[in-house]
Coordinates of C-alpha atoms in Angstrom, one line a residue:
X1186 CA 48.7 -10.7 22.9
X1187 CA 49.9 -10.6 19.3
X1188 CA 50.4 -13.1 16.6
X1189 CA 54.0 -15.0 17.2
X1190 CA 54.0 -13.8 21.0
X1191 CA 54.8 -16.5 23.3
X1192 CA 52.7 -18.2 25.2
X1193 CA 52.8 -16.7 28.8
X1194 CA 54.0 -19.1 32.1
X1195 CA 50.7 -20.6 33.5
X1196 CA 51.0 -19.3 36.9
X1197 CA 48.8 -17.8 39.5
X1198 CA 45.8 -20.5 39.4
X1199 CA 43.5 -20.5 42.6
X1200 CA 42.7 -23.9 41.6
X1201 CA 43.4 -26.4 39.0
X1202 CA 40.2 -29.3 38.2
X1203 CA 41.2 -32.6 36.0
X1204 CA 44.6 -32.2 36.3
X1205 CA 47.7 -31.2 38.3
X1206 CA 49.2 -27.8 37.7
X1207 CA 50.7 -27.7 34.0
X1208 CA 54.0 -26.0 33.7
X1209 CA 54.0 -24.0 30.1
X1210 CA 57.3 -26.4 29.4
X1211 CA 55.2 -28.9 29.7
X1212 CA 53.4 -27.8 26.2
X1213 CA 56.5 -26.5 24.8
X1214 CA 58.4 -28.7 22.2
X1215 CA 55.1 -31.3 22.7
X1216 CA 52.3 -30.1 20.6
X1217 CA 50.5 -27.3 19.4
X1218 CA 48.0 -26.0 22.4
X1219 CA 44.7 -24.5 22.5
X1220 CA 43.7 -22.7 25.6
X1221 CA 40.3 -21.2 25.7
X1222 CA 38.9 -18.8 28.3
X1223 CA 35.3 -19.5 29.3
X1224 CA 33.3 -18.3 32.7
X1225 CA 30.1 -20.3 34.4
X1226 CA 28.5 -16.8 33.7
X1227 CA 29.1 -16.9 30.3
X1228 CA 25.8 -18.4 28.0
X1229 CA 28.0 -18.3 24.8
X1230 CA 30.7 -20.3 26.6
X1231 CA 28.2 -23.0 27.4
X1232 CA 27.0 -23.1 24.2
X1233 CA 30.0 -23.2 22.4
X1234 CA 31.4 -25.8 24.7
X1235 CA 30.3 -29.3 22.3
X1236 CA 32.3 -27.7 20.1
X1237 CA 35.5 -27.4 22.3
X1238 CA 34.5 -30.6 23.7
X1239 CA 34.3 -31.9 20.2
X1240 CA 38.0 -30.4 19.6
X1241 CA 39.6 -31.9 22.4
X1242 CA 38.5 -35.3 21.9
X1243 CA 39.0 -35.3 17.8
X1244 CA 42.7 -33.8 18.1
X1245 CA 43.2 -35.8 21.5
X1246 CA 46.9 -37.1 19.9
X1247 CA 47.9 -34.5 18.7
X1248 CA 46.8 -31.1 20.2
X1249 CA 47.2 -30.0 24.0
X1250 CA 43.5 -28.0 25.2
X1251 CA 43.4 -26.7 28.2
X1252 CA 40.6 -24.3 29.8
X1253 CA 41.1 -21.4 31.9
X1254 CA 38.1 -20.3 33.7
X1255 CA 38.0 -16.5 34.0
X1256 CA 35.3 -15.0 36.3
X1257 CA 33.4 -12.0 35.4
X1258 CA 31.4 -11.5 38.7
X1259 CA 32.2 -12.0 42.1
X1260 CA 29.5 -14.7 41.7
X1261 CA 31.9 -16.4 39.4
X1262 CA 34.7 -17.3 42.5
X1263 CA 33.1 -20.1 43.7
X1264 CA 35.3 -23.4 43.2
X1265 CA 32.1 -25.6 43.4
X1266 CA 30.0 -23.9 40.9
X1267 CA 32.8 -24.0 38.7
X1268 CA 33.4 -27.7 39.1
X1269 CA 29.5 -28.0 39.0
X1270 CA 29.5 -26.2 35.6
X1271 CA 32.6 -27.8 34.3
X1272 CA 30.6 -31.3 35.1
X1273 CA 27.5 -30.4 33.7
X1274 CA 29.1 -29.3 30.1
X1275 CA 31.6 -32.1 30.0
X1276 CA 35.3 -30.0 30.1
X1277 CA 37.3 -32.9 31.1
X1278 CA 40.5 -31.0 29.9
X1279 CA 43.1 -29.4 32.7
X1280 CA 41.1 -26.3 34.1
X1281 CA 42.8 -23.4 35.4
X1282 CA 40.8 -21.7 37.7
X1283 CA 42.2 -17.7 37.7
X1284 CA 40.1 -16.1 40.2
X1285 CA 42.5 -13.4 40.6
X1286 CA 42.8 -13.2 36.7
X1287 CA 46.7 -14.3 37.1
X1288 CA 46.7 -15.7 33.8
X1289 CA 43.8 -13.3 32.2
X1290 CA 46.3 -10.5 32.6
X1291 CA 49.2 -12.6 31.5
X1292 CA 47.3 -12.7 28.5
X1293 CA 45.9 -9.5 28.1
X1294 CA 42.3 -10.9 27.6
X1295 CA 39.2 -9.3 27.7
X1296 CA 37.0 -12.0 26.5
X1297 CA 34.8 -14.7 27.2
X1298 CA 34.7 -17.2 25.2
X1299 CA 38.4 -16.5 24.0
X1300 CA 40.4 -18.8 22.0
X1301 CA 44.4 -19.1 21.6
X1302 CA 46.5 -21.7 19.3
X1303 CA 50.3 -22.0 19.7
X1304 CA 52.7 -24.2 17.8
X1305 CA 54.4 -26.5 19.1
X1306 CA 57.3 -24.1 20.2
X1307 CA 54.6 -21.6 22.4
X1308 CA 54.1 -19.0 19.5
X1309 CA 50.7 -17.8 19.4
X1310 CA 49.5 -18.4 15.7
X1311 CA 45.8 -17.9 16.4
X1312 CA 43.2 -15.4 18.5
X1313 CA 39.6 -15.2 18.3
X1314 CA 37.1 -14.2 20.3
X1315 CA 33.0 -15.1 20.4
X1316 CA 30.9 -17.6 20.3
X1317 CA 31.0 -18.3 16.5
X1318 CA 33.9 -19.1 14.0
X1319 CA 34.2 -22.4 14.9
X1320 CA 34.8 -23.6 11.2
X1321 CA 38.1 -20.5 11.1
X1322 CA 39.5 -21.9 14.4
X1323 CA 39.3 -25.6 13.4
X1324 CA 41.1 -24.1 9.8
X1325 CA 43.4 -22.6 11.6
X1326 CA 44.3 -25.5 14.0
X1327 CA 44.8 -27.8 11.4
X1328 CA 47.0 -25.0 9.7
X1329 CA 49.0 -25.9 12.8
X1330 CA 49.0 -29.0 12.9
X1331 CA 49.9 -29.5 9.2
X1332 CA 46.9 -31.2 8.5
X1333 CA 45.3 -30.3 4.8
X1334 CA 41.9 -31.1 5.2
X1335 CA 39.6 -32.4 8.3
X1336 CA 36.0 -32.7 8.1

């Protein structure tokens, strides 16, 4: 994807956890959104997931996060490891399970951790990709969502 694409339908999940499937109009014309990829294989995912957590429950009113898990191994399809996992590290937010990488492809990622902010109106206003840069993707949500300056 590039910068001011629009954010593609969230179809093709083999699963959804902590939520019923979420339609991409359902984000559209809401709130800005942050969807991050992430896999149960993944050590940097795990270990940046306080700080996603920490994301979703600062911005709660005012910024949709959703998690797509994206498996990188055969040993990444099962649906109870994943929910195990998704326990464990505390991702409450709607997970879209894409064990046949549906939505991976949709998005033309390669990455795990991956992270994606849209406006409010689906454009895609921010991509990185890595464990780090946590301090450029809270910048640049709060870019989005207006907001000047947030611990």
């Amino acid at each position: 994807m590039k910068l001011r694409d629009q954010m593609p339908e969230l179809k093709g999940a083999t699963e959804w956890f902590n939520s019923k499937p979420i339609q991409k109009s359902d984000l559209i014309g809401n709130r800005p959104t942050l969807i991050h990829f992430w896999s149960v294989s993944c050590g940097l995912c795990k270990e940046a997931m306080p700080n996603v957590n920490e994301f979703r429950d600062e911005y709660k009113d005012d910024l949709n996060v959703i998690a797509v898990h994206m498996p990188r191994s055969e040993k990444d399809l099962d649906l109870g490891q994943i929910k195990e996992i998704a326990d464990e590290h505390d991702i409450t937010q709607p997970i879209f399970v894409d064990n046949e990488h549906k939505l991976t492809d949709a998005f033309d990622n390669k990455y795990v951790p991956a992270y994606y902010v849209f406006d409010e109106e689906g454009k895609l206003r921010h991509f990185q990709a890595g464990g780090g840069g946590m301090k450029m993707l809270r910048k640049r949500v709060n870019r989005v969502l207006g907001i000047t300056e947030k611990k």
